Coordinates of N, CA and C in Angstrom, one line a residue:
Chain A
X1 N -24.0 -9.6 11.6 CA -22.8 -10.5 11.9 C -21.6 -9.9 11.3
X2 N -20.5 -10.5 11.9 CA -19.0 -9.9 11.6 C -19.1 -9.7 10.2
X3 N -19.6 -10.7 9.3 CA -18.9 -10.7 7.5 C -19.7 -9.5 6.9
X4 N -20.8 -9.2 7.5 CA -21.7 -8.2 7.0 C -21.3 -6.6 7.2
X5 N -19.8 -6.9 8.1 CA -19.6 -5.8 8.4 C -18.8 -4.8 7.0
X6 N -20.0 -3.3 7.4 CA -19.6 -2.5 5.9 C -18.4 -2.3 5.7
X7 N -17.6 -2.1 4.8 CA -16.1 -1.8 4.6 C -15.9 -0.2 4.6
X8 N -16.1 0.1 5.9 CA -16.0 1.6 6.1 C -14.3 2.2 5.9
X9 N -13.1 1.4 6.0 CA -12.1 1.5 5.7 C -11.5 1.6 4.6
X10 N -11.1 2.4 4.4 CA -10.1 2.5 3.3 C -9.3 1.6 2.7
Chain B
X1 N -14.5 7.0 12.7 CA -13.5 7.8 12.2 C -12.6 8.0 13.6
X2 N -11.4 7.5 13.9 CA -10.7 7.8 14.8 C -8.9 8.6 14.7
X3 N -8.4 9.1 15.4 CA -7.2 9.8 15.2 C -6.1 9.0 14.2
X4 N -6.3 7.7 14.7 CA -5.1 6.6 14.2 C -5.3 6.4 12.6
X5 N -6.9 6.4 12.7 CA -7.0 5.9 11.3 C -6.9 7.5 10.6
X6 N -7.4 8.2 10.6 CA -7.2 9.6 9.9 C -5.9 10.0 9.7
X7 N -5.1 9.8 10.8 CA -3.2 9.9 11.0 C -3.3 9.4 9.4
X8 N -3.6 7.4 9.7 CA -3.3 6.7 8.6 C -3.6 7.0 7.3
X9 N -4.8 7.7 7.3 CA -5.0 8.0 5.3 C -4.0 9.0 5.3
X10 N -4.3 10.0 6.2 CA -3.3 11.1 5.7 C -1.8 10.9 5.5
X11 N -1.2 9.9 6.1 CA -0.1 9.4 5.9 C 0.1 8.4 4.8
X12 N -0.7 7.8 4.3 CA -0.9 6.6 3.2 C -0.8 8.2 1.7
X13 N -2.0 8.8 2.1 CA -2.0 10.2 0.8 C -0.6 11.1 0.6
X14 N 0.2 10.7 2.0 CA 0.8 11.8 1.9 C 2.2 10.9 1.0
X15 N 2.4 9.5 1.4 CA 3.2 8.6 0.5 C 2.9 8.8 -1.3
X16 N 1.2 9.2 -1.7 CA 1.3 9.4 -2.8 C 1.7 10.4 -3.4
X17 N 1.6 11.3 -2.3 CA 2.1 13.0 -3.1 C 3.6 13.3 -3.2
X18 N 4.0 12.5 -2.2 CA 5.5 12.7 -2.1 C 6.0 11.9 -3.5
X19 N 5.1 10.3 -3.9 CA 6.1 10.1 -5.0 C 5.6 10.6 -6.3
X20 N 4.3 11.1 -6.2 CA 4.1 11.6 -7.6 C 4.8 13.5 -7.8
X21 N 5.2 14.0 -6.6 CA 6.4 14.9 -6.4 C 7.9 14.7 -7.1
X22 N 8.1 13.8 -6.5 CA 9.5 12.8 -6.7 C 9.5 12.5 -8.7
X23 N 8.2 12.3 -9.3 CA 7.9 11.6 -10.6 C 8.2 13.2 -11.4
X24 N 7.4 14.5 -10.6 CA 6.8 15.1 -11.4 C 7.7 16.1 -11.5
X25 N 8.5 16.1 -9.8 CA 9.7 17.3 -10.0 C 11.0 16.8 -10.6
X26 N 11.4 15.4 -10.5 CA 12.8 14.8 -11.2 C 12.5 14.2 -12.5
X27 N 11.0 14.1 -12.9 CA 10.7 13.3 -14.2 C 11.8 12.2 -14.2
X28 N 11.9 11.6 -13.1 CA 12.6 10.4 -13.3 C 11.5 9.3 -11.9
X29 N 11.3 8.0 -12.4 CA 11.2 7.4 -11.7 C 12.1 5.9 -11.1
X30 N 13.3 6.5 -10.9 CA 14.5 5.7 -10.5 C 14.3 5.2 -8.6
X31 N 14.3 4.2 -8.5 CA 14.5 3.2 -7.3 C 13.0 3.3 -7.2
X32 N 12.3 3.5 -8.4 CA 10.8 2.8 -7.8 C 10.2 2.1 -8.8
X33 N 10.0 0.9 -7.9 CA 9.2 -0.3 -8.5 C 8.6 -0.4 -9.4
X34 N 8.0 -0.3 -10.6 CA 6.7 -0.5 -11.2 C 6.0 -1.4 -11.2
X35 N 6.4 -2.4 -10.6 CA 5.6 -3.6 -10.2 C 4.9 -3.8 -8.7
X36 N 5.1 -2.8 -8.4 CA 5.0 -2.7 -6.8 C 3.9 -1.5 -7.0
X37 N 3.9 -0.5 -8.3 CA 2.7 0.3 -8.3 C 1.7 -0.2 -8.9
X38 N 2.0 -1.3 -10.0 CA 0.4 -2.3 -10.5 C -0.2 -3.3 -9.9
X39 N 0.9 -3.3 -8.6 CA -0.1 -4.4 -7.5 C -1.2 -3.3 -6.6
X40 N -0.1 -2.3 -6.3 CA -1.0 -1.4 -5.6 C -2.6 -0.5 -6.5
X41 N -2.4 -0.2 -7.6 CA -3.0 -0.2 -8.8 C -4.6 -1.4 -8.5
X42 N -3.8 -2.4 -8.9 CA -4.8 -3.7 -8.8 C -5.4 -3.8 -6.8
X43 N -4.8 -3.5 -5.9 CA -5.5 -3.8 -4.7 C -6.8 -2.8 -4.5
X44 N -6.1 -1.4 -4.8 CA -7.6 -0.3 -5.2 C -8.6 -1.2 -5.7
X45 N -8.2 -1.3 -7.1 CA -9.5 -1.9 -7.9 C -9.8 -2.8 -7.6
X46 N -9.6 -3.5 -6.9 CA -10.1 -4.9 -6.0 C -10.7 -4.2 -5.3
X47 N -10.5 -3.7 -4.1 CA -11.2 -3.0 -2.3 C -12.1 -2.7 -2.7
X48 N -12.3 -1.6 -3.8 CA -13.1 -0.4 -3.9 C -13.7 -0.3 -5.2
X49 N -14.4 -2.0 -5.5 CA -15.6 -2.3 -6.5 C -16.7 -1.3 -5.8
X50 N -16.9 -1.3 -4.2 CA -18.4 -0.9 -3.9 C -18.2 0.5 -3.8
X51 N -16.9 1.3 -4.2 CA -17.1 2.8 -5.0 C -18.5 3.1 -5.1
X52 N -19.2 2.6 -5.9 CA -20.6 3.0 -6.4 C -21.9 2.4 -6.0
X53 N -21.4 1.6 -5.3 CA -22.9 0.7 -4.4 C -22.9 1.3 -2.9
X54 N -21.8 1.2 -2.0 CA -22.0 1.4 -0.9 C -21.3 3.1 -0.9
X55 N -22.4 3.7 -0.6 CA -22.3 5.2 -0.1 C -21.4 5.3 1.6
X56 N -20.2 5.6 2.2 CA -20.2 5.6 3.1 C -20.2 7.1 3.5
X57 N -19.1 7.9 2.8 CA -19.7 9.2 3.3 C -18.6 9.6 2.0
X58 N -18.4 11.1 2.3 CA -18.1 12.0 1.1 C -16.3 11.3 1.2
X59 N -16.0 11.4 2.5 CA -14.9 11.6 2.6 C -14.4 10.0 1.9
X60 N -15.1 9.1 2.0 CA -14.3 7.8 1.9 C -14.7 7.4 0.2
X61 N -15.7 8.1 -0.2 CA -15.6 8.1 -1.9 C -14.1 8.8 -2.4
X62 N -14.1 10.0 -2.2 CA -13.1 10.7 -2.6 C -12.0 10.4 -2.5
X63 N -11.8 9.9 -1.0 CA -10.3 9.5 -1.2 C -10.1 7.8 -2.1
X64 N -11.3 7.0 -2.3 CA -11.2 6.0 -2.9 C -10.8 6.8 -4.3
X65 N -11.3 7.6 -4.7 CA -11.3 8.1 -6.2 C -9.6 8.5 -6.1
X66 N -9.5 8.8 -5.4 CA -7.8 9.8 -5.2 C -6.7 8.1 -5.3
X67 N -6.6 7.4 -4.7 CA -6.1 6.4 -4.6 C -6.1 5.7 -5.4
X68 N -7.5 5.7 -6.3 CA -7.7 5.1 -7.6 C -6.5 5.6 -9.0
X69 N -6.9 6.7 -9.2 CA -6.7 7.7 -10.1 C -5.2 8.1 -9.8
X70 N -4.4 7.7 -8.7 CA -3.6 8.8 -8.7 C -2.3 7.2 -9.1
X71 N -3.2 6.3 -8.4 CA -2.4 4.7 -8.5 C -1.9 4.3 -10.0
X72 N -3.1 4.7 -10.8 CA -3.3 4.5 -12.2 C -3.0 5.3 -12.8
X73 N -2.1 6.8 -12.4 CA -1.5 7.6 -13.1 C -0.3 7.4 -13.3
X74 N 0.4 6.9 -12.1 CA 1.9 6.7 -11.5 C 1.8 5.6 -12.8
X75 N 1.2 4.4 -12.6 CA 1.2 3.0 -13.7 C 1.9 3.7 -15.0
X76 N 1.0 4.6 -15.4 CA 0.9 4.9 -16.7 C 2.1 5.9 -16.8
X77 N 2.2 6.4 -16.1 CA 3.4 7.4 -16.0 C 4.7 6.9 -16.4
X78 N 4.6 6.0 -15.6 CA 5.9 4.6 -15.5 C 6.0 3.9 -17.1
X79 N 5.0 3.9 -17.4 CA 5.0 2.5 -18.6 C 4.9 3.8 -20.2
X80 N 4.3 5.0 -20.0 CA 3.9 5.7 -21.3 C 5.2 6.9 -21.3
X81 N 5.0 7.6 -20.1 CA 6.0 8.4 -20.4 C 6.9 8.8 -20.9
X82 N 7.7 9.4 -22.1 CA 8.6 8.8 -22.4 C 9.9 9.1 -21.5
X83 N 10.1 10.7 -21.2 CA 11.1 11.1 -19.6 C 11.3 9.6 -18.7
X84 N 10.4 9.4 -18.1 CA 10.1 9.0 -17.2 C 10.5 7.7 -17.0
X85 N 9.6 6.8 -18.3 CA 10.1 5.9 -18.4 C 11.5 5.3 -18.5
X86 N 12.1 5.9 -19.4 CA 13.6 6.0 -19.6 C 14.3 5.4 -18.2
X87 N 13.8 6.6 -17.0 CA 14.7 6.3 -15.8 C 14.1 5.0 -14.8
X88 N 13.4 4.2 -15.7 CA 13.1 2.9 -14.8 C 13.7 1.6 -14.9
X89 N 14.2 1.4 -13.6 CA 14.9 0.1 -13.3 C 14.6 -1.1 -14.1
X90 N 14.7 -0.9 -15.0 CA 13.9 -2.2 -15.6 C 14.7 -3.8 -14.9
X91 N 16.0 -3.4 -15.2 CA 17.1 -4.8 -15.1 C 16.7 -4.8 -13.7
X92 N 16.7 -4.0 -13.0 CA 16.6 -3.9 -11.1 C 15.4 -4.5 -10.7
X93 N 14.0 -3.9 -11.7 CA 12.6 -4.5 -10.6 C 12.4 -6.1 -11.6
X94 N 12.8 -6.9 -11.0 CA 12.6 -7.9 -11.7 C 11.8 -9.3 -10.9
X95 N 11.2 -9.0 -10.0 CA 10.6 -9.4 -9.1 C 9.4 -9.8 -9.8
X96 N 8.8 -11.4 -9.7 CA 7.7 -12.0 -10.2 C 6.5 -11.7 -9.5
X97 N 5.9 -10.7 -9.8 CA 4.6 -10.1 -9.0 C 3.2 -10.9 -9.8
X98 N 3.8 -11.6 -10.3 CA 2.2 -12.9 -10.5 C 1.8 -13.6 -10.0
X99 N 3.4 -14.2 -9.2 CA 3.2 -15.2 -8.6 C 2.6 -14.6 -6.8
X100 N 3.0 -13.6 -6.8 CA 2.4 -12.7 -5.9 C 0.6 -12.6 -5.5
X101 N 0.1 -12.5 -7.0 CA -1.4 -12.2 -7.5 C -1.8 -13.6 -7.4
X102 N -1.2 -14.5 -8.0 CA -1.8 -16.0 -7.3 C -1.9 -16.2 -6.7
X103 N -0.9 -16.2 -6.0 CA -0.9 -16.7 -3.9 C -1.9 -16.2 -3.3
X104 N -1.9 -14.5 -3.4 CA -3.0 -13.8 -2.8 C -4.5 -14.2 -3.3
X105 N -4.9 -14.3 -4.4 CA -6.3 -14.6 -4.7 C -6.2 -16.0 -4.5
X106 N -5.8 -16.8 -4.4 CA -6.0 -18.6 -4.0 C -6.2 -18.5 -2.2
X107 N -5.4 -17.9 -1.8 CA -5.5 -17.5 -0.3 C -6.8 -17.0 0.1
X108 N -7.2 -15.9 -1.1 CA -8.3 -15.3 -0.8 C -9.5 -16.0 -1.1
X109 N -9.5 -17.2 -1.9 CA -10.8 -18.4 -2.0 C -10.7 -19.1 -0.9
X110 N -9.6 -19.3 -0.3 CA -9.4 -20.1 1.1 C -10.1 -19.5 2.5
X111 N -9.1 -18.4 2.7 CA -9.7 -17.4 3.7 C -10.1 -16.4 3.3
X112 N -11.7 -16.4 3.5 CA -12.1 -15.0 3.6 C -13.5 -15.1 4.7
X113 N -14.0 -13.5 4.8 CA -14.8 -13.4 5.9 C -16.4 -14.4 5.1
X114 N -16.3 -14.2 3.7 CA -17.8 -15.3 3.3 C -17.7 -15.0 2.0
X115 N -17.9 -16.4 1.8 CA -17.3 -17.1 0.0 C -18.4 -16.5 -0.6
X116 N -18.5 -15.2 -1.5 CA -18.9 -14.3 -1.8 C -18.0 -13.8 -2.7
X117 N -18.3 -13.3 -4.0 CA -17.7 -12.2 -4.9 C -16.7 -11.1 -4.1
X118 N -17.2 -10.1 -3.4 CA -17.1 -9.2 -3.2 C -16.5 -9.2 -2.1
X119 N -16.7 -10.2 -0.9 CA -15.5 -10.6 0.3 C -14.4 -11.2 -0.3
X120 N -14.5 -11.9 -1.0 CA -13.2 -12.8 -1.9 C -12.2 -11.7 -2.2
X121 N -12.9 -10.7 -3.1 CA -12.2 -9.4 -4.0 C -11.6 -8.6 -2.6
X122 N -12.6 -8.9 -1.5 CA -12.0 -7.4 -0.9 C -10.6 -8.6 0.3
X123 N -10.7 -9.6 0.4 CA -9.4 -10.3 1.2 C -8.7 -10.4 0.0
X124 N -8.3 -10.7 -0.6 CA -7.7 -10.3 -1.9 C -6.8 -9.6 -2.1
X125 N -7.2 -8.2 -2.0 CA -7.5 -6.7 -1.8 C -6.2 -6.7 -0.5
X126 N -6.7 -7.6 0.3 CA -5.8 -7.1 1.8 C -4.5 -8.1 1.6
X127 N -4.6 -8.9 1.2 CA -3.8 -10.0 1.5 C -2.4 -9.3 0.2
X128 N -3.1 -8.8 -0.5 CA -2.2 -8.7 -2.0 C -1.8 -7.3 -1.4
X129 N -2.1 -6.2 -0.5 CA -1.6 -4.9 0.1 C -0.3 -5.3 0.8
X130 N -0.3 -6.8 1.3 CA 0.2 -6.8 2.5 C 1.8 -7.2 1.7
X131 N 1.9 -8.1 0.4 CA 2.9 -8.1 0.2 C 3.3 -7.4 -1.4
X132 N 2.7 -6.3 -1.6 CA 2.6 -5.3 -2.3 C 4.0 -5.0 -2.6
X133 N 4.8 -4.4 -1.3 CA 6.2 -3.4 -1.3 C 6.8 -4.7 -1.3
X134 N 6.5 -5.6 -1.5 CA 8.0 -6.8 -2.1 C 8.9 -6.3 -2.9
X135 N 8.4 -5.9 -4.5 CA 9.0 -5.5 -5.2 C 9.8 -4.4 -5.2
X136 N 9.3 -3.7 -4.6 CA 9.6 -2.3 -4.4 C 11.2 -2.0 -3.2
X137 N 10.7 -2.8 -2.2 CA 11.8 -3.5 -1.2 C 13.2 -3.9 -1.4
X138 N 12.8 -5.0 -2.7 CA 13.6 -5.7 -3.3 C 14.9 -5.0 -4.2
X139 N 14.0 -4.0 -5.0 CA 14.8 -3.4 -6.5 C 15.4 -2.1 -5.1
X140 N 15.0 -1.6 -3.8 CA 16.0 -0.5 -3.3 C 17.1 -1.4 -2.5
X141 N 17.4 -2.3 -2.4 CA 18.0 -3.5 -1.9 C 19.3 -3.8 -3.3
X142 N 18.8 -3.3 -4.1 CA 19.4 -3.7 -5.1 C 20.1 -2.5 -5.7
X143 N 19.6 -1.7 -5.8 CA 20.0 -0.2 -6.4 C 20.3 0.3 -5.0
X144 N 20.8 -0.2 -3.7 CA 21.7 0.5 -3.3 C 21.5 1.7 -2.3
X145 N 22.0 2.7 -3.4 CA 21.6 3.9 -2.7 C 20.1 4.9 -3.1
X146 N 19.6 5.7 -2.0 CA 18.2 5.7 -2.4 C 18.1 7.4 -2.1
X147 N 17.2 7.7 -3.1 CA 17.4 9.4 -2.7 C 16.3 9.6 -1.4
X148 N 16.3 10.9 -1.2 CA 15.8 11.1 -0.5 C 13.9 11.0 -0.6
X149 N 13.4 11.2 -1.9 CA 12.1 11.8 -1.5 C 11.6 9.7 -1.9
X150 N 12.4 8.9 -2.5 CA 11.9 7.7 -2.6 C 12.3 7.1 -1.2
X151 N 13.1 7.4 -0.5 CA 13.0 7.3 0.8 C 11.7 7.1 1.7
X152 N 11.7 8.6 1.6 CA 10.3 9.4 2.5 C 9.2 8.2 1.8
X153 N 9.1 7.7 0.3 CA 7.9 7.5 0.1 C 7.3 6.1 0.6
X154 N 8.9 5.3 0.3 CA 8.8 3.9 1.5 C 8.6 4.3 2.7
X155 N 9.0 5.2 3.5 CA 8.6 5.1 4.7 C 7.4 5.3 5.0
X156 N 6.9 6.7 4.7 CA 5.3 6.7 5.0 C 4.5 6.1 4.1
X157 N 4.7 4.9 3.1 CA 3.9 4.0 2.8 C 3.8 3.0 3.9
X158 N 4.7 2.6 4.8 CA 4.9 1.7 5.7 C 4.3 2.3 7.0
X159 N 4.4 3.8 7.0 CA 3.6 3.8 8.9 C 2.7 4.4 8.6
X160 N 1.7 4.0 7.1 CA 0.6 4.1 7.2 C -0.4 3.4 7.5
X161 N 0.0 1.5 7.2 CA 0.0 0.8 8.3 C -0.4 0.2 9.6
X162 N 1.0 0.8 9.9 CA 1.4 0.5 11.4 C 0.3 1.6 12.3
X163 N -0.1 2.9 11.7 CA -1.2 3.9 11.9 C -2.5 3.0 12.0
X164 N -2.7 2.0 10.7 CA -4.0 1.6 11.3 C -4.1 0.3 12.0
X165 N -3.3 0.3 12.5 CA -3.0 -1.2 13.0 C -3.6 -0.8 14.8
X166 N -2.5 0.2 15.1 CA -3.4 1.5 16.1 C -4.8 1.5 16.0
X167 N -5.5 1.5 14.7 CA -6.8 2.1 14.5 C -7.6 0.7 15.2
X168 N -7.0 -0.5 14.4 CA -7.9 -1.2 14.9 C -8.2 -1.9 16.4
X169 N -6.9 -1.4 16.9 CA -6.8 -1.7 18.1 C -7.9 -1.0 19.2
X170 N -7.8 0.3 18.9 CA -8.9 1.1 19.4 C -9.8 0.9 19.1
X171 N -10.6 0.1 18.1 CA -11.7 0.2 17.5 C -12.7 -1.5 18.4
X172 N -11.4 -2.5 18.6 CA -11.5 -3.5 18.8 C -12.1 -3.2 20.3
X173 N -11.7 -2.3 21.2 CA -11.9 -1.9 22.5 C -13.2 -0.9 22.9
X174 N -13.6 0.0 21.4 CA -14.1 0.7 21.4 C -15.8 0.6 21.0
X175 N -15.5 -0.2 19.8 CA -16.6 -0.5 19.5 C -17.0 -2.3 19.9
X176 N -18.1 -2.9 19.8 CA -18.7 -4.4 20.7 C -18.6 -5.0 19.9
X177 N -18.7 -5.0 18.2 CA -18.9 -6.4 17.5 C -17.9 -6.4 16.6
X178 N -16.7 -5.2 16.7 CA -15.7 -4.9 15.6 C -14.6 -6.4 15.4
X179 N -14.9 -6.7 14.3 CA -13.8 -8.1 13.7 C -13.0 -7.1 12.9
X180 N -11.6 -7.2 12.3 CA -11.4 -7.1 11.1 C -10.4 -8.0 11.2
X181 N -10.3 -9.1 11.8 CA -9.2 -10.1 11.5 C -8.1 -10.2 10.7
X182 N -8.6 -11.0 9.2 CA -8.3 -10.6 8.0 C -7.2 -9.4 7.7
X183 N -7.8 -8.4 8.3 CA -7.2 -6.8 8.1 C -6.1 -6.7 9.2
X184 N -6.4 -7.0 10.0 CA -5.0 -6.7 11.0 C -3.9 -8.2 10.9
X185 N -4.4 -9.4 10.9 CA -3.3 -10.0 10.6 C -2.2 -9.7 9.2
X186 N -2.8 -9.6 8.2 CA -2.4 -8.8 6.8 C -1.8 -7.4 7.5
X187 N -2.0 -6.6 8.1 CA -1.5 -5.6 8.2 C -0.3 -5.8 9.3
X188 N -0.5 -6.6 10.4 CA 1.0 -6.7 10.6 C 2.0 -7.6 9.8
X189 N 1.8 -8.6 8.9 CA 2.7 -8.7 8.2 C 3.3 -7.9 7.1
X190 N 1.8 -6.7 6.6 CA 3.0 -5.7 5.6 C 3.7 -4.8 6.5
X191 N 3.3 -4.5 7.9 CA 4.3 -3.7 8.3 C 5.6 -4.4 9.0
X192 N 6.0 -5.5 9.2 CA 7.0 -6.0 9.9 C 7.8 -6.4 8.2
X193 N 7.0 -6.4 7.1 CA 8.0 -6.5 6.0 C 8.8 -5.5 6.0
X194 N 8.1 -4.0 6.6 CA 9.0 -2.7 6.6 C 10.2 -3.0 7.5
X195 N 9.8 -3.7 8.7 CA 11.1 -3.8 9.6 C 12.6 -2.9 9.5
X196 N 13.3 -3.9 8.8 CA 14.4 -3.4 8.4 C 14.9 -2.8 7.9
X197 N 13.5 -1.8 7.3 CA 13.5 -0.8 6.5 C 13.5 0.4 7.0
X198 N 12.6 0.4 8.1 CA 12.6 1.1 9.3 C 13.6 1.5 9.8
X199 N 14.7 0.5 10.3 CA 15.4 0.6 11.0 C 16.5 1.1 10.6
X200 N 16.9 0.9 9.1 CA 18.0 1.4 8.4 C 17.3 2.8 7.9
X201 N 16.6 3.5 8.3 CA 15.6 4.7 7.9 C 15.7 5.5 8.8
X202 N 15.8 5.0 9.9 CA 16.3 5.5 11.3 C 17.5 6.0 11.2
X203 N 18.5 5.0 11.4 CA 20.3 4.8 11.8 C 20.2 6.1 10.5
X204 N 19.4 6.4 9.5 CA 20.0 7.2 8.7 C 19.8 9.0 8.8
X205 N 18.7 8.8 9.3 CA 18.3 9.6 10.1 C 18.9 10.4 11.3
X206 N 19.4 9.3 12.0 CA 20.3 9.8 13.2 C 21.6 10.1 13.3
X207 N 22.4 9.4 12.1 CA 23.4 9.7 11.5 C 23.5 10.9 11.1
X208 N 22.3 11.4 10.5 CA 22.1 11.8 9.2 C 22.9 11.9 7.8
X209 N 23.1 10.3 7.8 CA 23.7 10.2 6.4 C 22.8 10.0 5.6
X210 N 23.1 9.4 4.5 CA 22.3 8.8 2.8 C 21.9 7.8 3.8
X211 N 20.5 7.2 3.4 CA 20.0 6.0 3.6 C 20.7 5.3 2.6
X212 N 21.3 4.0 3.3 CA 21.7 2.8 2.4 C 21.3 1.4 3.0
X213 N 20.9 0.7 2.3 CA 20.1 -0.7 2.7 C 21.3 -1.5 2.0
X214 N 21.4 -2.7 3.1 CA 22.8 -3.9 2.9 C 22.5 -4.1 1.5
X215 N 23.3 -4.4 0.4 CA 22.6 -5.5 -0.6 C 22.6 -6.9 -0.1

C-alpha cells in the first residue's frame, strides 16, 4: 500500500 | 534513481558546500539565518531516524550522514565559534521558528500518510523543509544586500526542490503505485516561497549587478 511506501528519498 | 532526482541531491549538496565555503573561507556567517540552519538541522533528524533500520543502498546512507553532520556543524559553527559567531545577525534573524516547529508537527498529527511514530516524524520532516528558508528569506530581506556566495547558497537550496518536484513527476508516470503526495504538495510550496527570490536572482544576474531584494 501507498503508506508502506519505503522512504527511498532523501 | 532518476536524472532529476540525482540533479536534486547534487544540487541540495552542492547548497551545503557552497555555504560551509562561504563559513570556512570568510569565517563570517553574515546574511545567514541560524534559525533557518536548526530547522534544517531538526528536519534531517526527523526524515532520517531509519538511518539505521532501513538499509536502502550505500549511496542514500551516506548522503543522509553528510546532511546530518554537515547540518549540525554549520549549527554549531554559528552558535560556538567564536570568528564566526561574532558575524551573526543576531538583531536581523529574528524570526519565531517555534512557532514554525508547532504548526509543522500539529499538521503532521493531522496529515500524514499513517498515524504511526515514524510517518508522523517523517511528514514533519516534510512539512517543516517546506517552510525551513522562512527565516533565512526574511533576515536577507532585511540585511539588504547579499554577497555573492550566500546568494548562490539560497539559490541552489531552492532548485533543489524544484529538481525533485521534476523527480516526482517522472516517477508518478513511471512507476504504477508511486504516491508521495505529502512530498510534492510541501515541495511546491517550499519552492514557490523561493519565487521572488528567484526572480530578483535572475534580474541580477542579467543585469549583472549585486543581488538586492526590496526591503
Amino acid at each position: 500500500t501507498s503508506s508502506e511506501t519505503t522512504k527511498d528519498e532523501l | 534513481m532518476n536524472v532529476f532526482r540525482l540533479t536534486g541531491d547534487m544540487t541540495h549538496l552542492a547548497s551545503i558546500l557552497v555555504l560551509l565555503l562561504k563559513i570556512y573561507a570568510t569565517k563570517s556567517c553574515s546574511g545567514i539565518s541560524l534559525k533557518t540552519q536548526e530547522l534544517y538541522a531538526l528536519v534531517f533528524l526527523a526524515r532520517y531516524l531509519n538511518l539505521f533500520t532501513d538499509f536502502i543502498s550505500v549511496y542514500n546512507t551516506v548522503m543522509k550522514l553528510v546532511f546530518i553532520g554537515s547540518s549540525l556543524a554549520i549549527v554549531w559553527c554559528m552558535r560556538m565559534h567564536k570568528m564566526v559567531k561574532r558575524s551573526y545577525d543576531q538583531e536581523l534573524d529574528t524570526f519565531r521558528h517555534y512557532f514554525l516547529i508547532a504548526g509543522c508537527f500539529l499538521l503532521a498529527l493531522l496529515v500524514n500518510e499513517k498515524f504511526m511514530f515514524p510517518e508522523v516524524l517523517w511528514a514533519f520532516s516534510i512539512y517543516l523543509e517546506a517552510v525551513s528558508t522562512i527565516p533565512q528569506l526574511v533576515l536577507l530581506q532585511r540585511s539588504g544586500n547579499v554577497d555573492n556566495l550566500t546568494g548562490q547558497y539560497v539559490f541552489l537550496l531552492g532548485a533543489y526542490r524544484a529538481l525533485y518536484i521534476l523527480n516526482w513527476i517522472y516517477r508518478y508516470f513511471t512507476e504504477p503505485h508511486f504516491s508521495r503526495w505529502i512530498a510534492c504538495v510541501a515541495g511546491l510550496v517550499q519552492t514557490a516561497l523561493y519565487a521572488d527570490f528567484f526572480y530578483y536572482y535572475f534580474l541580477s544576474w542579467k543585469n549583472n549587478a549585486k543581488l538586492q531584494l526590496p526591503s
